[in-house]
Short mmCIF file of C-alpha atoms and ligand atoms in Angstrom, two decimals:
data_model
loop_
_atom_site.label_atom_id
_atom_site.label_comp_id
_atom_site.label_asym_id
_atom_site.label_seq_id
_atom_site.Cartn_x
_atom_site.Cartn_y
_atom_site.Cartn_z
CA MET Y 1 0.00 0.00 0.00
CA ASN Y 2 1.22 3.47 -0.80
CA LYS Y 3 2.36 5.40 2.25
CA PHE Y 4 1.34 8.75 0.77
CA ARG Y 5 -1.95 8.20 -0.98
CA PHE Y 6 -4.56 10.58 -2.31
CA LEU Y 7 -7.78 10.74 -4.25
CA THR Y 8 -9.26 13.71 -6.06
CA SER Y 9 -12.82 14.52 -7.04
CA GLY Y 10 -14.60 17.35 -8.80
CA GLU Y 11 -15.77 18.46 -12.22
CA SER Y 12 -14.32 21.23 -14.36
CA HIS Y 13 -17.51 23.32 -13.99
CA GLY Y 14 -18.78 21.76 -10.76
CA ILE Y 15 -18.82 23.48 -7.36
CA CYS Y 16 -15.21 22.71 -6.51
CA LEU Y 17 -12.25 20.35 -6.80
CA ASN Y 18 -11.22 18.21 -3.83
CA ALA Y 19 -8.42 15.98 -2.67
CA ILE Y 20 -7.98 13.78 0.37
CA ILE Y 21 -4.42 12.86 1.35
CA GLU Y 22 -3.76 10.00 3.73
CA GLY Y 23 -0.49 8.83 5.22
CA LEU Y 24 1.03 12.18 6.09
CA PRO Y 25 3.02 12.00 9.32
CA SER Y 26 2.30 14.50 12.08
CA ASN Y 27 4.17 17.76 12.68
CA ILE Y 28 4.83 18.64 9.02
CA THR Y 29 4.57 22.40 8.51
CA ILE Y 30 1.88 23.07 5.90
CA ASP Y 31 2.20 26.46 4.30
CA LYS Y 32 -1.10 27.51 2.72
CA ALA Y 33 0.54 30.47 0.98
CA PHE Y 34 3.01 28.06 -0.63
CA ILE Y 35 0.20 25.78 -1.87
CA ASP Y 36 -1.55 28.85 -3.34
CA SER Y 37 1.65 29.98 -5.04
CA GLU Y 38 1.99 26.54 -6.66
CA LEU Y 39 -1.64 26.76 -7.84
CA ALA Y 40 -0.89 30.21 -9.30
CA ARG Y 41 2.14 28.80 -11.16
CA ARG Y 42 -0.13 26.17 -12.78
CA GLN Y 43 -2.43 28.92 -14.03
CA GLN Y 44 0.37 30.77 -15.78
CA GLY Y 45 2.24 30.28 -19.03
CA TYR Y 46 2.14 31.86 -22.44
CA GLY Y 47 -0.79 30.54 -24.48
CA ARG Y 48 -3.33 29.80 -21.75
CA GLY Y 49 -7.00 30.40 -22.51
CA GLY Y 50 -10.05 32.21 -21.16
CA ARG Y 51 -10.74 29.95 -18.20
CA MET Y 52 -7.58 31.03 -16.43
CA GLN Y 53 -8.82 34.64 -16.48
CA ILE Y 54 -11.92 33.56 -14.54
CA GLU Y 55 -10.16 31.44 -11.92
CA THR Y 56 -7.80 32.46 -9.11
CA ASP Y 57 -7.16 29.03 -7.65
CA LYS Y 58 -6.75 29.05 -3.87
CA VAL Y 59 -6.74 26.11 -1.50
CA LYS Y 60 -9.01 25.70 1.49
CA ILE Y 61 -7.59 23.20 4.01
CA LEU Y 62 -10.56 21.46 5.61
CA SER Y 63 -8.96 18.90 7.89
CA GLY Y 64 -5.81 17.24 9.18
CA VAL Y 65 -3.92 20.47 9.91
CA ARG Y 66 -3.94 22.36 13.21
CA PHE Y 67 -1.97 25.52 13.95
CA GLY Y 68 -0.15 25.08 10.62
CA LYS Y 69 1.03 21.51 11.25
CA THR Y 70 -0.28 18.11 10.23
CA THR Y 71 -1.77 16.02 13.00
CA GLY Y 72 -1.41 12.67 11.21
CA ALA Y 73 -5.09 12.68 10.24
CA PRO Y 74 -6.21 12.74 6.57
CA VAL Y 75 -5.81 16.17 4.98
CA CYS Y 76 -8.77 17.36 2.93
CA LEU Y 77 -8.20 20.12 0.37
CA GLU Y 78 -10.74 22.13 -1.61
CA ILE Y 79 -10.33 24.48 -4.57
CA GLU Y 80 -13.34 26.52 -5.59
CA ASN Y 81 -14.39 26.72 -9.26
CA LYS Y 82 -15.33 30.38 -9.67
CA ASP Y 83 -16.80 29.49 -13.08
CA TRP Y 84 -19.40 27.32 -11.27
CA GLN Y 85 -21.55 30.48 -10.87
CA ASN Y 86 -22.11 30.35 -14.65
CA TRP Y 87 -22.96 26.64 -14.63
CA THR Y 88 -25.39 26.18 -11.71
CA VAL Y 89 -28.22 24.93 -13.96
CA PRO Y 90 -26.39 22.77 -16.55
CA MET Y 91 -24.19 21.26 -13.81
CA SER Y 92 -26.92 20.96 -11.19
CA VAL Y 93 -26.45 18.11 -8.72
CA GLU Y 94 -30.23 18.01 -8.14
CA PRO Y 95 -32.60 16.87 -10.93
CA VAL Y 96 -33.89 19.82 -13.01
CA ASN Y 97 -37.33 20.48 -14.50
CA MET Y 98 -36.74 20.04 -18.23
CA SER Y 99 -40.33 21.09 -19.07
CA ASP Y 100 -39.34 24.64 -18.10
CA PRO Y 101 -38.14 26.09 -21.45
CA ASP Y 102 -35.44 28.28 -19.79
CA ILE Y 103 -33.96 25.29 -17.94
CA ALA Y 104 -34.21 23.06 -21.04
CA GLU Y 105 -32.35 25.74 -23.01
CA ALA Y 106 -29.66 26.18 -20.31
CA VAL Y 107 -29.05 22.42 -20.14
CA GLY Y 108 -29.45 21.76 -23.89
CA SER Y 109 -27.00 24.50 -24.89
CA LYS Y 110 -24.29 22.75 -22.85
CA LYS Y 111 -25.05 19.26 -24.17
CA ILE Y 112 -22.24 17.89 -26.34
CA THR Y 113 -22.56 15.14 -28.94
CA ARG Y 114 -19.69 16.14 -31.30
CA VAL Y 115 -16.75 14.25 -29.87
CA ARG Y 116 -13.20 15.67 -30.07
CA PRO Y 117 -10.48 13.50 -31.63
CA GLY Y 118 -7.69 13.01 -29.08
CA HIS Y 119 -9.87 13.54 -26.01
CA ALA Y 120 -11.66 11.08 -23.70
CA ASP Y 121 -15.03 12.05 -25.28
CA LEU Y 122 -15.88 9.10 -27.53
CA SER Y 123 -14.41 6.18 -25.60
CA GLY Y 124 -15.71 7.72 -22.36
CA ALA Y 125 -19.26 8.12 -23.73
CA ILE Y 126 -19.29 4.50 -24.91
CA LYS Y 127 -17.71 3.19 -21.69
CA TYR Y 128 -20.03 5.06 -19.30
CA ASN Y 129 -23.11 4.80 -21.57
CA GLN Y 130 -23.68 8.56 -21.86
CA ASP Y 131 -25.44 10.40 -24.67
CA ASP Y 132 -24.14 13.75 -23.37
CA VAL Y 133 -20.37 13.97 -23.62
CA ARG Y 134 -20.52 16.72 -20.98
CA ASN Y 135 -20.63 13.85 -18.43
CA ILE Y 136 -17.23 12.69 -19.69
CA LEU Y 137 -15.32 15.89 -20.35
CA GLU Y 138 -16.22 17.50 -17.04
CA ARG Y 139 -14.02 14.98 -15.25
CA SER Y 140 -11.48 14.19 -17.99
CA SER Y 141 -10.66 17.92 -18.31
CA ALA Y 142 -7.19 18.94 -17.22
CA ARG Y 143 -8.88 21.20 -14.68
CA GLU Y 144 -8.48 18.18 -12.34
CA THR Y 145 -4.74 18.78 -12.31
CA ALA Y 146 -5.30 21.77 -9.99
CA SER Y 147 -6.09 19.22 -7.24
CA ARG Y 148 -2.89 17.34 -8.01
CA VAL Y 149 -0.81 20.50 -7.78
CA ALA Y 150 -2.30 21.20 -4.33
CA VAL Y 151 -1.50 17.63 -3.23
CA GLY Y 152 1.98 17.92 -4.77
CA ALA Y 153 2.55 21.14 -2.81
CA VAL Y 154 1.76 19.25 0.40
CA ALA Y 155 4.21 16.51 -0.67
CA LYS Y 156 6.79 19.26 -1.26
CA CYS Y 157 6.19 20.53 2.31
CA LEU Y 158 7.21 17.06 3.54
CA LEU Y 159 10.21 16.79 1.19
CA LYS Y 160 11.38 20.29 2.21
CA GLU Y 161 11.84 19.03 5.79
CA PHE Y 162 14.63 16.83 4.34
CA GLY Y 163 16.13 19.49 2.08
CA ILE Y 164 14.67 17.86 -1.04
CA THR Y 165 13.41 20.38 -3.59
CA GLY Y 166 12.08 20.23 -7.14
CA SER Y 167 11.90 22.48 -10.17
CA SER Y 168 10.95 22.30 -13.83
CA LYS Y 169 11.68 24.03 -17.10
CA VAL Y 170 10.10 24.00 -20.55
CA LEU Y 171 12.47 22.51 -23.15
CA GLN Y 172 10.44 22.62 -26.34
CA ILE Y 173 7.18 24.05 -27.72
CA GLY Y 174 6.21 22.68 -31.14
CA SER Y 175 9.46 22.98 -33.10
CA ALA Y 176 10.85 25.85 -30.96
CA PHE Y 177 13.60 25.60 -28.35
CA ASP Y 178 14.10 29.19 -27.16
CA GLU Y 179 11.65 31.56 -25.49
CA GLU Y 180 11.25 34.00 -28.37
CA SER Y 181 10.54 31.34 -31.00
CA MET Y 182 8.29 29.46 -28.55
CA LYS Y 183 6.14 32.59 -28.15
CA LYS Y 184 6.09 33.11 -31.92
CA GLU Y 185 4.92 29.54 -32.52
CA ILE Y 186 2.20 29.92 -29.92
CA ASP Y 187 1.02 33.21 -31.52
CA THR Y 188 0.88 31.58 -34.96
CA ALA Y 189 -0.99 28.53 -33.65
CA LYS Y 190 -3.46 30.81 -31.86
CA GLU Y 191 -4.11 32.80 -35.04
CA LYS Y 192 -4.83 29.56 -36.89
CA GLY Y 193 -7.09 28.24 -34.12
CA ASP Y 194 -4.59 25.43 -33.62
CA THR Y 195 -2.84 24.09 -30.48
CA LEU Y 196 0.72 23.06 -29.56
CA GLY Y 197 2.49 20.48 -27.43
CA GLY Y 198 6.06 20.31 -26.25
CA SER Y 199 8.33 18.93 -23.57
CA PHE Y 200 9.69 19.87 -20.17
CA GLU Y 201 12.21 18.72 -17.61
CA VAL Y 202 11.45 17.95 -13.97
CA ARG Y 203 14.41 17.85 -11.57
CA PHE Y 204 14.59 16.98 -7.87
CA ILE Y 205 17.76 17.54 -5.84
CA ASN Y 206 19.23 16.40 -2.48
CA LEU Y 207 17.68 12.95 -2.56
CA PRO Y 208 19.06 10.30 -0.25
CA VAL Y 209 20.41 7.07 -1.76
CA GLY Y 210 18.02 4.13 -1.89
CA LEU Y 211 14.49 5.46 -2.46
CA GLY Y 212 12.63 2.75 -4.41
CA SER Y 213 13.95 -0.77 -4.86
CA PHE Y 214 15.01 -3.39 -7.41
CA VAL Y 215 13.50 -6.32 -5.51
CA ASN Y 216 10.13 -6.25 -7.27
CA TRP Y 217 8.77 -4.58 -10.41
CA ASP Y 218 6.27 -2.34 -8.66
CA ARG Y 219 8.87 -0.93 -6.26
CA ARG Y 220 11.18 0.43 -8.98
CA LEU Y 221 11.20 4.21 -8.58
CA ASP Y 222 11.64 4.98 -12.29
CA GLY Y 223 8.55 2.89 -13.08
CA ARG Y 224 6.54 4.63 -10.36
CA LEU Y 225 7.59 8.09 -11.53
CA ALA Y 226 6.83 7.22 -15.15
CA GLN Y 227 3.34 6.01 -14.23
CA ALA Y 228 2.61 9.14 -12.22
CA LEU Y 229 3.82 11.46 -14.98
CA MET Y 230 2.07 9.49 -17.75
CA SER Y 231 -1.18 9.88 -15.80
CA ILE Y 232 -1.19 13.62 -16.46
CA PRO Y 233 -3.67 14.38 -19.27
CA ALA Y 234 -1.97 14.80 -22.69
CA VAL Y 235 1.40 13.34 -21.60
CA LYS Y 236 2.66 10.88 -24.24
CA ALA Y 237 6.21 10.08 -23.11
CA VAL Y 238 8.40 10.11 -20.00
CA GLU Y 239 12.17 9.75 -20.09
CA VAL Y 240 14.63 9.22 -17.24
CA GLY Y 241 18.11 10.76 -17.60
CA ALA Y 242 19.46 10.13 -21.11
CA GLY Y 243 16.03 8.66 -21.95
CA VAL Y 244 15.48 7.77 -25.62
CA GLN Y 245 19.05 8.87 -26.43
CA ALA Y 246 20.23 5.80 -24.50
CA ALA Y 247 19.38 3.75 -27.61
CA SER Y 248 22.38 5.23 -29.44
CA LEU Y 249 24.87 5.41 -26.55
CA SER Y 250 27.41 2.62 -26.09
CA GLY Y 251 27.89 1.23 -22.60
CA SER Y 252 31.06 3.24 -22.06
CA ASN Y 253 29.27 6.46 -23.05
CA MET Y 254 26.02 5.73 -21.24
CA HIS Y 255 27.08 4.75 -17.74
CA ASP Y 256 28.16 7.29 -15.15
CA GLU Y 257 31.54 6.53 -13.58
CA ILE Y 258 31.61 6.37 -9.78
CA PHE Y 259 33.98 8.44 -7.59
CA TYR Y 260 34.42 8.82 -3.84
CA ASN Y 261 34.83 12.08 -1.93
CA ARG Y 262 36.82 11.37 1.24
CA GLU Y 263 35.93 14.73 2.78
CA THR Y 264 32.15 14.32 2.55
CA GLN Y 265 32.49 10.52 2.72
CA SER Y 266 30.09 10.09 -0.17
CA TYR Y 267 30.05 8.61 -3.65
CA TYR Y 268 29.43 10.84 -6.65
CA ARG Y 269 29.34 10.82 -10.44
CA LYS Y 270 30.57 13.43 -12.91
CA THR Y 271 27.80 12.64 -15.42
CA ASN Y 272 24.14 11.80 -14.88
CA ASN Y 273 22.85 9.77 -17.83
CA ALA Y 274 21.09 7.53 -15.29
CA GLY Y 275 18.92 10.51 -14.30
CA GLY Y 276 19.62 9.82 -10.63
CA ILE Y 277 18.13 6.32 -10.69
CA GLU Y 278 20.03 3.02 -10.95
CA GLY Y 279 18.42 -0.35 -10.34
CA GLY Y 280 15.09 1.35 -9.64
CA MET Y 281 16.62 3.29 -6.71
CA THR Y 282 17.85 6.83 -6.22
CA ASN Y 283 21.66 6.94 -6.37
CA GLY Y 284 22.05 10.34 -4.71
CA GLU Y 285 22.38 12.34 -7.94
CA ASP Y 286 19.61 14.66 -9.16
CA VAL Y 287 16.50 12.85 -10.37
CA VAL Y 288 16.03 14.18 -13.91
CA LEU Y 289 12.92 13.42 -15.95
CA LYS Y 290 11.84 14.60 -19.38
CA VAL Y 291 8.14 14.67 -20.15
CA THR Y 292 6.48 15.10 -23.55
CA MET Y 293 3.00 16.58 -23.87
CA LYS Y 294 0.88 16.37 -27.01
CA ALA Y 295 -1.06 19.36 -28.35
CA ILE Y 296 -4.39 19.98 -26.57
CA PRO Y 297 -7.26 18.32 -28.49
CA THR Y 298 -9.79 21.16 -28.01
CA MET Y 299 -9.28 23.35 -31.08
CA LYS Y 300 -10.92 26.52 -32.40
CA GLN Y 301 -10.30 25.11 -35.86
CA PRO Y 302 -11.67 21.64 -35.06
CA LEU Y 303 -10.96 18.36 -36.83
CA MET Y 304 -13.64 16.28 -38.49
CA SER Y 305 -15.47 13.84 -36.26
CA VAL Y 306 -18.88 12.22 -35.90
CA ASP Y 307 -21.97 13.42 -34.01
CA ILE Y 308 -22.77 10.50 -31.68
CA LYS Y 309 -26.50 11.26 -31.89
CA THR Y 310 -26.94 11.48 -35.67
CA LYS Y 311 -23.77 9.50 -36.60
CA LYS Y 312 -23.23 12.17 -39.28
CA PRO Y 313 -19.82 13.74 -39.91
CA PHE Y 314 -19.34 17.04 -38.09
CA GLN Y 315 -16.58 19.29 -36.90
CA ALA Y 316 -15.69 18.46 -33.28
CA HIS Y 317 -17.00 20.54 -30.39
CA PHE Y 318 -15.18 23.73 -29.34
CA GLU Y 319 -15.98 25.67 -26.19
CA ARG Y 320 -12.73 27.43 -25.39
CA SER Y 321 -9.26 26.14 -24.77
CA ASP Y 322 -5.63 26.91 -24.18
CA THR Y 323 -3.40 27.20 -27.24
CA CYS Y 324 -0.53 25.70 -25.27
CA ALA Y 325 -0.37 24.45 -21.68
CA VAL Y 326 3.12 22.93 -21.55
CA GLU Y 327 4.30 25.42 -18.90
CA ALA Y 328 1.31 24.53 -16.72
CA CYS Y 329 1.88 20.83 -17.35
CA ALA Y 330 5.45 21.21 -16.09
CA VAL Y 331 4.08 22.42 -12.73
CA VAL Y 332 1.76 19.40 -12.64
CA GLY Y 333 4.76 17.19 -13.50
CA GLU Y 334 6.68 18.56 -10.52
CA ALA Y 335 3.67 17.86 -8.31
CA MET Y 336 3.31 14.24 -9.46
CA ALA Y 337 7.03 13.59 -9.05
CA ALA Y 338 6.93 15.15 -5.56
CA ILE Y 339 4.05 12.83 -4.61
CA ILE Y 340 5.98 9.72 -5.69
CA LEU Y 341 9.19 10.86 -3.99
CA ALA Y 342 7.29 11.65 -0.77
CA ASP Y 343 5.74 8.18 -0.94
CA ALA Y 344 9.16 6.54 -1.46
CA LEU Y 345 10.69 8.62 1.34
CA LEU Y 346 7.97 7.55 3.79
CA GLU Y 347 8.39 3.95 2.65
CA LYS Y 348 12.11 3.99 3.47
CA PHE Y 349 12.21 6.16 6.58
CA GLY Y 350 8.55 5.77 7.60
CA GLY Y 351 7.22 6.86 10.95
CA ASP Y 352 4.13 8.47 12.38
CA SER Y 353 5.70 11.83 13.24
CA LEU Y 354 8.26 14.02 11.53
CA GLU Y 355 10.61 13.46 14.50
CA GLU Y 356 10.46 9.67 14.09
CA ILE Y 357 11.16 9.93 10.34
CA LYS Y 358 14.08 12.32 10.96
CA LYS Y 359 15.57 9.85 13.45
CA ASN Y 360 15.38 7.07 10.84
CA TYR Y 361 16.68 9.41 8.12
CA ASN Y 362 19.67 10.53 10.20
CA GLY Y 363 20.38 6.92 11.08
C1 EPS E 1 -8.26 23.81 -17.46
C2 EPS E 1 -9.55 24.16 -17.42
C3 EPS E 1 -10.42 23.90 -18.58
C4 EPS E 1 -9.62 24.03 -19.88
C5 EPS E 1 -8.37 23.19 -19.90
C6 EPS E 1 -7.61 23.17 -18.61
O1 EPS E 1 -11.44 24.82 -18.45
P1 EPS E 1 -12.60 25.11 -19.52
O2 EPS E 1 -13.00 23.77 -20.10
O3 EPS E 1 -13.68 25.76 -18.71
O4 EPS E 1 -12.00 26.05 -20.52
O5 EPS E 1 -9.23 25.38 -20.02
O6 EPS E 1 -8.66 21.86 -20.17
C7 EPS E 1 -8.67 21.44 -21.47
C8 EPS E 1 -8.59 22.23 -22.50
C9 EPS E 1 -8.80 20.00 -21.65
O7 EPS E 1 -8.92 19.60 -22.83
O8 EPS E 1 -8.80 19.25 -20.71
C10 EPS E 1 -7.37 24.04 -16.30
O9 EPS E 1 -7.83 24.45 -15.21
O10 EPS E 1 -6.16 23.82 -16.46
#
């Protein structure tokens, strides 16, 4: 069982987003302002759309924290959807009176039957037996990643107690590799009603040796990180260290030679093609991950698809969207990596209070 586990709930245009975290030890300092600043980072980035102008994501901590510190009880987080005010009728939890023409119009205008290629719409509608794709996209929307960033920020509060910190940077947008040409590509895509993907790096530093394990497949840290990062909507590839380049590197070029520093009494490497993970365990070097995100499937200039009601060809549905959300995705990537590293840290040094974990860690 995961030591640090969480569940999220909430729809993109529902009342709010939630998360419950379980397994947090007591006495961890939880900084609400820090969680909010992480949520604000997720909302930023060149090429975001109209929704981000409506929302100012802020966390409400509902349980598990007292006087700024965890008590060991589950931590419940809530993020309000400001846009909910505009969706009270079409997203009503209670049944609505469809014989009222105003209500029928409000609900009908938000009904979606023109599925978007590349999104969860069609498979989701078939799987959950829905004739209104709204019931699929409300939950499959990347809005859900706001919850994950809040949970990731809590995981970072735990990691910070051990000097472990994370960061990310955008590497590529479309075919552009520097900021100016990235912005230009986003502007051009926006003009055309198109969208763009890209890639980013996530890096964590100051990790102790031995998080994760080689003894069974599901304990390998690289596998766990890859799963967590692949679970972010629109992510199509995750690489560790040299990643796909490893295919063309010979053994002597790939592997990082090992040295010993007598002063600090620790092993080190001068290169990091392993990305900080050997044998499914941290080796003490930076954990370096590269994540590739596809272009967002909601497009102003939509692709051809089929209306699931009439089965006739139609252009896919467009409400509004981001042109590019790679910068936001990088913040979500940091959060997911932080969650896995917090889980692996608790697994190795586990205890019920911060003091107990520190004792094990220092040992
Ligand atoms: C998002 C909120 C969504 C989208 C976007 C991400 O809000 P809305 O649907 O109201 O515009 O802007 O999600 C997608 C485009 C998608 O395809 O999932 C957010 O909060 O990041």
